[in-house]
Short mmCIF file of C-alpha atoms and ligand atoms in Angstrom, two decimals:
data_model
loop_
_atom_site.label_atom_id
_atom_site.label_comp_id
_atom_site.label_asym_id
_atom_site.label_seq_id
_atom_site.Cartn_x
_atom_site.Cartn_y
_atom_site.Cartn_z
CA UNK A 1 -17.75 19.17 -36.61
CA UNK A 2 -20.23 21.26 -39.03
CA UNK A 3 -17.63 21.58 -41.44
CA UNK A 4 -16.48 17.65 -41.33
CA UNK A 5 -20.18 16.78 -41.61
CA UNK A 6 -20.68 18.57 -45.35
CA UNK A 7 -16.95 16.98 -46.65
CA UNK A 8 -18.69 13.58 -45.13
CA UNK A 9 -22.15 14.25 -46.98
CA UNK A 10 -19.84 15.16 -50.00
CA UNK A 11 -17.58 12.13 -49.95
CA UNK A 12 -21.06 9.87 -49.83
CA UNK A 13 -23.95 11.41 -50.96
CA UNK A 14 -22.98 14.62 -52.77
CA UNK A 15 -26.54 14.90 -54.84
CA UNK A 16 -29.06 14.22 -52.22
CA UNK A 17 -31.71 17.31 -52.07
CA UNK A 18 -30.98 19.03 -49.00
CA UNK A 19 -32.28 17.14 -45.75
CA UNK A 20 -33.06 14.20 -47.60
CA UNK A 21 -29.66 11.99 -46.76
CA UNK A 22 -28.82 9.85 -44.11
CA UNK A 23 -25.72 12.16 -43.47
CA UNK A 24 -27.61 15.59 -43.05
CA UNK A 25 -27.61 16.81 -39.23
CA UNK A 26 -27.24 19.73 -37.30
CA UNK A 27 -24.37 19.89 -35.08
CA UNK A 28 -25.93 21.71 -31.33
CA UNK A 29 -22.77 23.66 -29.45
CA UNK A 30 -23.42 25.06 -26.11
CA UNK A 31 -21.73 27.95 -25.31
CA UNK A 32 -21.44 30.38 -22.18
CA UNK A 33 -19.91 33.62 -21.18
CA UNK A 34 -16.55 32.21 -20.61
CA UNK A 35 -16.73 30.41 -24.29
CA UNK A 36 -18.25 33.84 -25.55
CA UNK A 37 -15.13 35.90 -23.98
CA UNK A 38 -12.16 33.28 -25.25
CA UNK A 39 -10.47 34.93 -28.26
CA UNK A 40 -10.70 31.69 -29.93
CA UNK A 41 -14.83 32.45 -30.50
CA UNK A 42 -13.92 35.08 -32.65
CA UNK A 43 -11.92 33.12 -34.70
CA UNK A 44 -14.45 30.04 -35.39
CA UNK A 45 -17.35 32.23 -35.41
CA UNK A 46 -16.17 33.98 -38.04
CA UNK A 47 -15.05 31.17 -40.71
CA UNK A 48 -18.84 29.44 -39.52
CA UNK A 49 -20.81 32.51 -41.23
CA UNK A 50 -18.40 32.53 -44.33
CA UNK A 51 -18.52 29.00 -44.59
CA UNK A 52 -22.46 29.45 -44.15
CA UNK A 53 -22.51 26.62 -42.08
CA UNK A 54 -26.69 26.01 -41.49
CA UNK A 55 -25.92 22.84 -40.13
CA UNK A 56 -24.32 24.72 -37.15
CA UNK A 57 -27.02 25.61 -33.94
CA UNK A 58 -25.19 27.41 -31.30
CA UNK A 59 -26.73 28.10 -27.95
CA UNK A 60 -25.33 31.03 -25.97
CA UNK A 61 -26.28 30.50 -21.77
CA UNK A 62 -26.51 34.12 -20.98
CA UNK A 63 -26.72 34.24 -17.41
CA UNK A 64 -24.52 37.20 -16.85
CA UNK A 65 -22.26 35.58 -14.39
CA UNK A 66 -18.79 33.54 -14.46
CA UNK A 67 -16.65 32.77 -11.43
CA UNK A 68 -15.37 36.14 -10.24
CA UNK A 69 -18.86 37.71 -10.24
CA UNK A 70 -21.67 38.90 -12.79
CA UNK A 71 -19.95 39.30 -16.11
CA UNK A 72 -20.58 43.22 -15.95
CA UNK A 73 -17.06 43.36 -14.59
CA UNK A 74 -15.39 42.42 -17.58
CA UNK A 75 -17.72 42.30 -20.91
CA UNK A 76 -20.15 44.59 -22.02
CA UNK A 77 -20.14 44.19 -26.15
CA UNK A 78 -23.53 43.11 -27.83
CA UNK A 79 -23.24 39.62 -28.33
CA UNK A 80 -25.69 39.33 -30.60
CA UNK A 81 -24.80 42.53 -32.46
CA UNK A 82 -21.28 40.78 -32.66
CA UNK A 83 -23.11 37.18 -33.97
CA UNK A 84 -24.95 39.60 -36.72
CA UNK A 85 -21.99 41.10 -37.84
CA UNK A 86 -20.72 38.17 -38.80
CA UNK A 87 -23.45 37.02 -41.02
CA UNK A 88 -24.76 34.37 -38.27
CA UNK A 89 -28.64 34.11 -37.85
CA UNK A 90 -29.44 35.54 -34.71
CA UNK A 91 -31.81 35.13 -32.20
CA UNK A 92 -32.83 35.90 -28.35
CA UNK A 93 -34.68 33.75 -26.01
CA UNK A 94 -35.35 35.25 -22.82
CA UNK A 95 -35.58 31.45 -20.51
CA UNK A 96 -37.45 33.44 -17.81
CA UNK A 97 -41.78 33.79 -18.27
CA UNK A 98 -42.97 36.78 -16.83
CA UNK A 99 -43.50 35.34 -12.93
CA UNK A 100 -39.45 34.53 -13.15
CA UNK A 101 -39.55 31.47 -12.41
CA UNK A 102 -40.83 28.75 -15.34
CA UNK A 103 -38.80 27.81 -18.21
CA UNK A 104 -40.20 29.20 -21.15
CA UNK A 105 -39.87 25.60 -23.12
CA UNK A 106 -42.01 26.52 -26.31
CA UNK A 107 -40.13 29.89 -26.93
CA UNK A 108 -36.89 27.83 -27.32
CA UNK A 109 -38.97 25.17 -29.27
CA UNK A 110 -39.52 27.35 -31.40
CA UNK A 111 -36.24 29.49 -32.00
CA UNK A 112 -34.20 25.11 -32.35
CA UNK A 113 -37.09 25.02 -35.67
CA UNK A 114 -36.17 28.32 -36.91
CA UNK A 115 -32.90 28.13 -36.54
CA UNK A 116 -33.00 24.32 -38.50
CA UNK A 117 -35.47 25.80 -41.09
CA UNK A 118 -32.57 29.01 -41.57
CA UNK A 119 -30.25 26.68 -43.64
CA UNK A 120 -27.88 29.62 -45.23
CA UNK A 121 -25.58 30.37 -42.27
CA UNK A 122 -25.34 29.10 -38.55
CA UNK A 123 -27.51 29.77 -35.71
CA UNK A 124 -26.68 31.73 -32.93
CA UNK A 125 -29.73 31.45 -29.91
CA UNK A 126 -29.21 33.52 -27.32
CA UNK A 127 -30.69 32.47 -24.62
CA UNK A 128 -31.37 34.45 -21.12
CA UNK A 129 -31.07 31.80 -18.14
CA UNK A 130 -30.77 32.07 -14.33
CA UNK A 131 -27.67 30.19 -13.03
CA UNK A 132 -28.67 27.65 -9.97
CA UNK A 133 -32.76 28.09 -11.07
CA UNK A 134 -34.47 27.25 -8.86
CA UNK A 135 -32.47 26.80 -6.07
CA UNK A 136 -32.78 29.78 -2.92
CA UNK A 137 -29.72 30.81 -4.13
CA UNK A 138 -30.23 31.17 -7.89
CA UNK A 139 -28.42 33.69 -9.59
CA UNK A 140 -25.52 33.90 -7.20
CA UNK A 141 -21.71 32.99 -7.64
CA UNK A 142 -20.97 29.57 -6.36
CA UNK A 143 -18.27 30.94 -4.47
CA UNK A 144 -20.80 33.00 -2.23
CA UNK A 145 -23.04 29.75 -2.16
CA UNK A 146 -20.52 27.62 -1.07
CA UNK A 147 -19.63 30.35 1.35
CA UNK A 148 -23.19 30.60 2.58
CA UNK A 149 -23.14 26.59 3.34
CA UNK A 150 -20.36 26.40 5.47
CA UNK A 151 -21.33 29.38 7.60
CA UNK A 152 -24.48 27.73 7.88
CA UNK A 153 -22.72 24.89 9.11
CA UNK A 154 -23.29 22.90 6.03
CA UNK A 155 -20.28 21.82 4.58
CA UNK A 156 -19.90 20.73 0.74
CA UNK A 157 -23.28 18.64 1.67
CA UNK A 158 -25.80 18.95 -1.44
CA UNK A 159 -27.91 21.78 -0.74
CA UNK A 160 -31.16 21.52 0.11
CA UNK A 161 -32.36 24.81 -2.12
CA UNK A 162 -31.45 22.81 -5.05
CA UNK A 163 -34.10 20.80 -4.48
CA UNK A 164 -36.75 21.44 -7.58
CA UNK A 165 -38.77 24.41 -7.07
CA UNK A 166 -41.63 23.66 -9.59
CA UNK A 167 -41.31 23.02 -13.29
CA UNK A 168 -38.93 20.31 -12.95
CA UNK A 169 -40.35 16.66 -12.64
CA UNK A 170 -39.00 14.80 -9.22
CA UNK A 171 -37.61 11.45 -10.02
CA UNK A 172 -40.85 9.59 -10.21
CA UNK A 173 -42.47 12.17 -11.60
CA UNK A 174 -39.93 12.44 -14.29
CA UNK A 175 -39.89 8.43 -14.79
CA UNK A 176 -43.27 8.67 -17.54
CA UNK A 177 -41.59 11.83 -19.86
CA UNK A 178 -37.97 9.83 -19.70
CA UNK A 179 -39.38 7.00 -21.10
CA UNK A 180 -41.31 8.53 -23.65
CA UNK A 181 -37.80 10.41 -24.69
CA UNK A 182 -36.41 7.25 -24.71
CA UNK A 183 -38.95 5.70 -26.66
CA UNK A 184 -39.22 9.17 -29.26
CA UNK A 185 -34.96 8.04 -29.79
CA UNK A 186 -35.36 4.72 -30.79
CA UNK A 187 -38.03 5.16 -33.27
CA UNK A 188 -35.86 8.52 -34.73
CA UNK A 189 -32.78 5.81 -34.64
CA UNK A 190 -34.63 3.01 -36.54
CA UNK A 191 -35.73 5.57 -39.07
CA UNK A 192 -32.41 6.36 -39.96
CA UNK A 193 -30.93 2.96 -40.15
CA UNK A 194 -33.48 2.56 -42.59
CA UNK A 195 -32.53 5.63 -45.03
CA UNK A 196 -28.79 4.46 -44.35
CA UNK A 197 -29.58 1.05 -45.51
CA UNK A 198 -31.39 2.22 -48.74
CA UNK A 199 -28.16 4.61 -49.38
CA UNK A 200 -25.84 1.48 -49.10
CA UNK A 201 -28.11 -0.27 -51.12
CA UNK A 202 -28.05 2.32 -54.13
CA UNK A 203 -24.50 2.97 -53.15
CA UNK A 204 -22.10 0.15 -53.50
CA UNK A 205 -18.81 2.67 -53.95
CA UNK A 206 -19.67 5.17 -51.47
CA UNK A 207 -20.63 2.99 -48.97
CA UNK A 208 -17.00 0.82 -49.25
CA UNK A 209 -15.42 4.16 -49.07
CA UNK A 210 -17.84 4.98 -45.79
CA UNK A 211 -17.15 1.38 -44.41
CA UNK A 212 -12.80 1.80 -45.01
CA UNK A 213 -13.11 5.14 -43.43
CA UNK A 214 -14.83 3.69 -40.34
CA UNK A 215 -12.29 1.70 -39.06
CA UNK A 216 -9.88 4.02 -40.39
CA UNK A 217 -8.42 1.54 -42.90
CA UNK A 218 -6.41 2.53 -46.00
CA UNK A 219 -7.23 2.00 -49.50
CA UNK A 220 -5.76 -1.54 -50.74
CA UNK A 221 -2.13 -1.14 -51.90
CA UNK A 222 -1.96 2.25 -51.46
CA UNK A 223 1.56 2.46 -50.25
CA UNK A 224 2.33 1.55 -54.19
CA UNK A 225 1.94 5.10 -55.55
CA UNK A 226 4.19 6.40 -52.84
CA UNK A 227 6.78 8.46 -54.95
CA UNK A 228 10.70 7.34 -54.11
CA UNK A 229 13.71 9.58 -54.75
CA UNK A 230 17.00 9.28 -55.88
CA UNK A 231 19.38 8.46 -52.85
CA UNK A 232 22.36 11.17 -52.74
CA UNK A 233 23.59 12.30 -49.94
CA UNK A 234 20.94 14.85 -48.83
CA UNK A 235 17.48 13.67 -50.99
CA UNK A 236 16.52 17.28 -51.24
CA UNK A 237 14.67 17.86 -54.74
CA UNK A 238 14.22 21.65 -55.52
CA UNK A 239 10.93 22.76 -53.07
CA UNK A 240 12.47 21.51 -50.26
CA UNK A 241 10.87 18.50 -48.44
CA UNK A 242 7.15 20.00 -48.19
CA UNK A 243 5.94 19.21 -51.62
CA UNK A 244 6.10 15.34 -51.46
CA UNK A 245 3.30 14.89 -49.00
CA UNK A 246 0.63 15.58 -50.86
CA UNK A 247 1.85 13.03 -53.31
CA UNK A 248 1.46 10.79 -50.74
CA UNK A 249 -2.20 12.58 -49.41
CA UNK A 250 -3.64 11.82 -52.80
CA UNK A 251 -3.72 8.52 -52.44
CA UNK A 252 -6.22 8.30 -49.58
CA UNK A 253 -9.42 10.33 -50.35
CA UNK A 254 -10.11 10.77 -46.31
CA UNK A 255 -6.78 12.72 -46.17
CA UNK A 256 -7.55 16.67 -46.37
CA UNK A 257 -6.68 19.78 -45.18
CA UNK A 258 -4.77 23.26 -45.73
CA UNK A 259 -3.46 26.23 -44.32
CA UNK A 260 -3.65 29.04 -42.14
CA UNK A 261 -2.42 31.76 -44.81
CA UNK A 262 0.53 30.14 -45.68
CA UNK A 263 -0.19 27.72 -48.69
CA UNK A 264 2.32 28.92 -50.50
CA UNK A 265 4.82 28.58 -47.56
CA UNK A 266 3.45 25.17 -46.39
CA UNK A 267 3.08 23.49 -49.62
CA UNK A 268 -0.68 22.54 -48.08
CA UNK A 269 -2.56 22.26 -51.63
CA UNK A 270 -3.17 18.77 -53.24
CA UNK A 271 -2.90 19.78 -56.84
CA UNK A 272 -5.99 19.74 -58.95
CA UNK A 273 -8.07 19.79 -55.59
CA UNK A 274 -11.21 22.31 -55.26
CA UNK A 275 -11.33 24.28 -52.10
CA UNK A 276 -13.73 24.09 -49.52
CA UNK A 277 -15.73 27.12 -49.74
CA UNK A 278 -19.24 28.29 -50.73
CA UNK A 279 -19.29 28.99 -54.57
CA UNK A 280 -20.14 32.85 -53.91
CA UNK A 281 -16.39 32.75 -52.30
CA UNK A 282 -14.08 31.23 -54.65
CA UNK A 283 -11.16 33.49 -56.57
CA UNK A 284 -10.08 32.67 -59.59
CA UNK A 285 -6.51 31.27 -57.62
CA UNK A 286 -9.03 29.15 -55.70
CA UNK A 287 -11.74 27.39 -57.50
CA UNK A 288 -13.80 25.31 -55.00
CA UNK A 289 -16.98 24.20 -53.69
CA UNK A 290 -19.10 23.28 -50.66
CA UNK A 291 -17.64 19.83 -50.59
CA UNK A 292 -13.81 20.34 -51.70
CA UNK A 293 -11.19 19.35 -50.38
CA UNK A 294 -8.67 22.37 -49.76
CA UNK A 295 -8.88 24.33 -46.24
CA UNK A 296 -8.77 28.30 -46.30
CA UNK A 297 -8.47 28.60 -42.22
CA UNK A 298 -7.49 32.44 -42.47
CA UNK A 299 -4.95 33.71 -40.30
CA UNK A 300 -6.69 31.36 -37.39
CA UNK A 301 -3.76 29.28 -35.79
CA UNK A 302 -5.97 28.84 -32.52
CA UNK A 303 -9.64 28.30 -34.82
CA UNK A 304 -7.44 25.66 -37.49
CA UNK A 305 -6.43 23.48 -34.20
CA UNK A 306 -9.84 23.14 -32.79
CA UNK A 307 -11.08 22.97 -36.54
CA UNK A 308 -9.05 19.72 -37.16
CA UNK A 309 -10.46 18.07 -33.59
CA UNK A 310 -13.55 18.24 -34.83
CA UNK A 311 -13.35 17.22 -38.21
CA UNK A 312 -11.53 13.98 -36.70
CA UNK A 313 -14.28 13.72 -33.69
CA UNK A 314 -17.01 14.31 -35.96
CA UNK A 315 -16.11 11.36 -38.89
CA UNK A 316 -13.39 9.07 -40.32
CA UNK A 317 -11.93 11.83 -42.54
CA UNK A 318 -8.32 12.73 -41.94
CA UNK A 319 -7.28 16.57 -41.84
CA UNK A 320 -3.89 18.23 -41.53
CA UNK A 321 -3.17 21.95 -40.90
CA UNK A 322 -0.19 23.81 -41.93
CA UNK A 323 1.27 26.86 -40.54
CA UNK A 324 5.42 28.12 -39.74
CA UNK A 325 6.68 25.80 -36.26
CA UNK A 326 6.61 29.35 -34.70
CA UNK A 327 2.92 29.81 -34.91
CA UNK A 328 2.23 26.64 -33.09
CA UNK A 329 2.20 28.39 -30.41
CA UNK A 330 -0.78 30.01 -31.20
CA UNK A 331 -2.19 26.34 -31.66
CA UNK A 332 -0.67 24.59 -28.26
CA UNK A 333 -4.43 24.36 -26.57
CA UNK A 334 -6.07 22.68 -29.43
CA UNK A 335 -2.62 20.25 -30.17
CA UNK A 336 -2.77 19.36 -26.36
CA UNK A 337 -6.46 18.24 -26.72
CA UNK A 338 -6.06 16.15 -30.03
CA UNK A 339 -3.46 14.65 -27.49
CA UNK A 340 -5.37 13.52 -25.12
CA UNK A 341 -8.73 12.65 -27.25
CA UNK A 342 -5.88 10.56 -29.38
CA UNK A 343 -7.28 12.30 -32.35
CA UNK A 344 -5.95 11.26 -36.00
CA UNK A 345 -4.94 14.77 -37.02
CA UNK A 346 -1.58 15.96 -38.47
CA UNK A 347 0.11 19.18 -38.37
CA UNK A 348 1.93 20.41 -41.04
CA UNK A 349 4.71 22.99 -39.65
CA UNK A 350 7.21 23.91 -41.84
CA UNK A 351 10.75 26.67 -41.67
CA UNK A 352 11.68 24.95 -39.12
CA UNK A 353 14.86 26.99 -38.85
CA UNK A 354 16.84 30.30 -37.33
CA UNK A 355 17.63 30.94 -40.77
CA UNK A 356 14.23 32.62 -41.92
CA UNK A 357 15.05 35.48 -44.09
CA UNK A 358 14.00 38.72 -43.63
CA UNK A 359 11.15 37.84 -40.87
CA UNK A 360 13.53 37.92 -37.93
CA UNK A 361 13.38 36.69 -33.62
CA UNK A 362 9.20 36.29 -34.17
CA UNK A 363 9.49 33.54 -36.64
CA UNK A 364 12.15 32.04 -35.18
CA UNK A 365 11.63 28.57 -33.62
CA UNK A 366 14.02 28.45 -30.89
CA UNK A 367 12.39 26.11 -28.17
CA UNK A 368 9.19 24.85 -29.79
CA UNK A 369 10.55 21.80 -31.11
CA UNK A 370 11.43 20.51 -27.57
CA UNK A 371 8.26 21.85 -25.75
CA UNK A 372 6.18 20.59 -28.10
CA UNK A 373 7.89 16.88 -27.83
CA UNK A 374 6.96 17.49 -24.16
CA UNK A 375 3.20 16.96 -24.88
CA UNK A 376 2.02 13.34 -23.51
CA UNK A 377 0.75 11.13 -26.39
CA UNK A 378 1.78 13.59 -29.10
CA UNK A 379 4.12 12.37 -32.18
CA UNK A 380 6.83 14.81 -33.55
CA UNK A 381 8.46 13.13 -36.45
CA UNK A 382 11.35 15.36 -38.23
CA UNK A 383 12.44 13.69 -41.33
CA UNK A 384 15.41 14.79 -42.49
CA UNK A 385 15.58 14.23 -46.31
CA UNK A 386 12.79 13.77 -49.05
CA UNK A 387 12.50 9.95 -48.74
CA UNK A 388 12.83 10.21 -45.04
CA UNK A 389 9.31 12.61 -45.82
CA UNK A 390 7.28 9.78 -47.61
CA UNK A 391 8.22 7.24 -44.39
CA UNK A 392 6.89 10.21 -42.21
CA UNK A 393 3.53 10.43 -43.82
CA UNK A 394 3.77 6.81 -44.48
CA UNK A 395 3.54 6.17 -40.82
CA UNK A 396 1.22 9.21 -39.98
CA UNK A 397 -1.59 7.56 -42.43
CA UNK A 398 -1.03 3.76 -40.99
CA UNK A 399 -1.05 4.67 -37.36
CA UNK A 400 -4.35 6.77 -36.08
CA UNK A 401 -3.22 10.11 -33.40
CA UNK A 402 -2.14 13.78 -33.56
CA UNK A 403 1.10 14.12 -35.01
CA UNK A 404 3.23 16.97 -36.53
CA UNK A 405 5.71 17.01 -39.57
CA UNK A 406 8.32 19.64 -38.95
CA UNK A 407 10.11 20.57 -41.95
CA UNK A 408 14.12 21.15 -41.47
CA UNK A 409 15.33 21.95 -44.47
CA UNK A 410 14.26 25.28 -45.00
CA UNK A 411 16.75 27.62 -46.86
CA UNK A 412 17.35 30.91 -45.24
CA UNK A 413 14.94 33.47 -47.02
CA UNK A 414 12.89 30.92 -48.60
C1 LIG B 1 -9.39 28.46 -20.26
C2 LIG B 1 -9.96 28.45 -18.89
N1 LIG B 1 -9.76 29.52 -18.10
C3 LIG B 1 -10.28 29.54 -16.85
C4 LIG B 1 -10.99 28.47 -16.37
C5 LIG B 1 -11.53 28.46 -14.94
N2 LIG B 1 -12.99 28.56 -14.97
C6 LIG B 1 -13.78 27.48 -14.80
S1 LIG B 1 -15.40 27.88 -14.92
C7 LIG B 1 -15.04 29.51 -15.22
C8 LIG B 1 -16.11 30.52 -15.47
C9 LIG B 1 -17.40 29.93 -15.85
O1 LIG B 1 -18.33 30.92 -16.23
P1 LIG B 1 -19.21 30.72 -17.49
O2 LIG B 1 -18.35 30.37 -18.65
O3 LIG B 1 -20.07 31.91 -17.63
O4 LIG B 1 -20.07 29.40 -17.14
P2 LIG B 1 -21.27 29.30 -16.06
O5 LIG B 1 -20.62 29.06 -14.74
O6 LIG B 1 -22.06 30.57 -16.12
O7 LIG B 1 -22.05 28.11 -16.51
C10 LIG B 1 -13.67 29.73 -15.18
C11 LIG B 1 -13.04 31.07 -15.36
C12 LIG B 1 -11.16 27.36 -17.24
N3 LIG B 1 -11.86 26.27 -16.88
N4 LIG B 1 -10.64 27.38 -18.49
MG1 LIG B 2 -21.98 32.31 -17.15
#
């Protein structure tokens, strides 16, 4: 979502001073041990610190316990040592006040306005909590608490030690602060409608771009550029199948997206198209910028899947990733969720064939195509010539959920 925010800000207001646009926000993530000990953490917490993403606040529940039993049975790395090392801002909130049992509110006040003030990379807050505070049974596995019920004769019944202990307001109580929350939102809210309505104001272009992309309509006529190709018997210029699509991609600006480490392979890169990368990280192969449009996922099947759903959840911008059919695998969890959120995202998976080359039985698609076509709401379309390509895409773009492009014709060693 951080990293569909700055291609939004870019696509509408690229030369607003920092924090001065309707479209710059920070993007709040809670995360506990069970996020913390997935592999796919690693993955997106690395790209967030080399994307510097400082729109990016990431809370970290720390309360040392998941559902076997306190975490000590199965993690004991530095979290934040591991945040640091990947160039993350870093910071540790301990929730607890010295009596144990108040919220310490203004210490994480305080570490949400550093971590907004530290604009270079993402936040990481780590933040010490007591599971169940402040319930009798705070701090122990719900297992043993809903073990302790029934042998009290309680059944699933809410417990009564849940009941607030102090600190937290009881419902009337609470009634007065809710309100003024409430009240604090809808001032924030008219605020913004304000800057937004200056922006459109001063903004005619941007702003039909930003009102297209909203209800995910197409640029007028844009099927006209769509390139055609000679009909012979197998429509199969030189490149194989995978080049064409970006033919087509360039003729919506929302469309955007690239590769995990296969670019080459996956034919991913709109020609003439800057990458999306901080300017201290571009290679002379990759020119780019903060706002471009090319995606450098690094060898991150897992990271690019859960990338694309939120890019899609976080705007009206379109991405596609692109790795070999084999390696969606590595993707199935995030492709399974883009199924059922009915998220506009495409998948570019090419070699699509036994006949790989050199690389052998682990590149080898054997039953992905059908197990993949198993997925509930998810579109596999294999077009089997060049033309048949440009009607893929064609029909990716005009209709608005997950969908893959295998690619068939790939020549043995290729
Ligand atoms: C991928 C996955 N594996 C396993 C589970 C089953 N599961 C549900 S909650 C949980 C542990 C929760 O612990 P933690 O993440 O620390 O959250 P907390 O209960 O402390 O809030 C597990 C293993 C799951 N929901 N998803
Ligand atoms: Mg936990």
């Amino acid at each position: 979502m951080a990293m569909g925010a700055r291609r939004e800000r870019g696509l509408f207001d690229p030369d607003a001073k920092a924090g001065t646009s309707p479209f710059d926000h920070f993007v709040y993530c809670f995360m506990s041990d069970g996020d913390i000990e997935e592999g796919i953490s690693h993955e997106v917490s690395s790209l967030a610190a080399h994307q510097e993403l400082g729109n990016l606040i990431v809370l970290y529940d720390d309360n040392q316990i998941s559902i076997e039993d306190n975490t000590n049975i199965a993690k004991s790395e530095d979290v934040a040592a591991r945040y640091e090392a990947y160039g993350w801002h870093v910071q540790k909130v301990d929730w607890r006040t010295a009596d144990g049992y108040h919220e310490d509110v203004p210490a994480l006040y305080q570490a949400i306005l550093n971590a907004k003030e530290h604009t270079e990379a993402p936040s990481f807050i780590k933040l010490k909590t007591i599971i169940g505070w402040p319930a009798r049974t705070e701090g122990h596995r719900r297992g043993a608490r809903r073990g302790a019920r029934r042998a009290r004769g309680e059944g699933d019944q809410e417990d009564p030690a849940l009941r607030p202990r102090g600190g937290l307001p009881g419902r009337r109580r609470g009634a007065q602060p809710r309100r003024e929350v409430a009240e604090r939102g809808k001032q924030v809210h008219a605020e913004w409608e304000g800057a937004f309505a200056e922006w459109a104001k001063a903004n005619p272009e941007p702003r039909a771009l930003f009102e297209r992309m909203a209800v995910h309509r197409l640029p007028d006529g844009w099927t006209e550029a769509l390139p055609a190709f000679p009909r012979t018997p197998r429509a199969s210029p030189p490149q194989g199948l995978r080049h064409h699509p970006l033919r087509v991609g360039l003729c919506a600006a929302e469309l955007w997206g690239g590769s995990a480490d296969l670019a080459e392979s996956n034919l991913t890169t709109m020609e003439g198209e800057p990458s999306f990368i901080p300017v201290n990280h571009q290679t002379p192969m990759w020119p780019g910028n903060p706002y471009g449009r090319t995606l450098h996922f690094g060898i991150r099947e897992h990271g690019m899947g859960a990338i694309l759903n939120g890019i899609a959840l976080s705007g009206g911008t379109r991405p596609y990733g692109g790795t070999f059919l084999q390696f969606s695998d590595y993707m199935r969890p995030s492709v399974r969720l883009a199924s059922m959120m009915e998220l506009p995202v495409t998948y570019v998976w090419t070699h699509d064939s036994i006949g790989l080359g050199e690389d052998g039985p682990t590149h080898q698609p054997i039953e992905h195509l059908w197990s993949l076509r198993n997925i509930p709401q998810f579109e596999l379309v294999r077009p089997g010539d060049a033309n048949e390509t440009v009607v893929a895409w064609r029909t990716i773009l005009e209709r608005a959920g997950p969908q893959a492009v295998p690619d068939p014709a790939e020549p043995a060693g290729a």
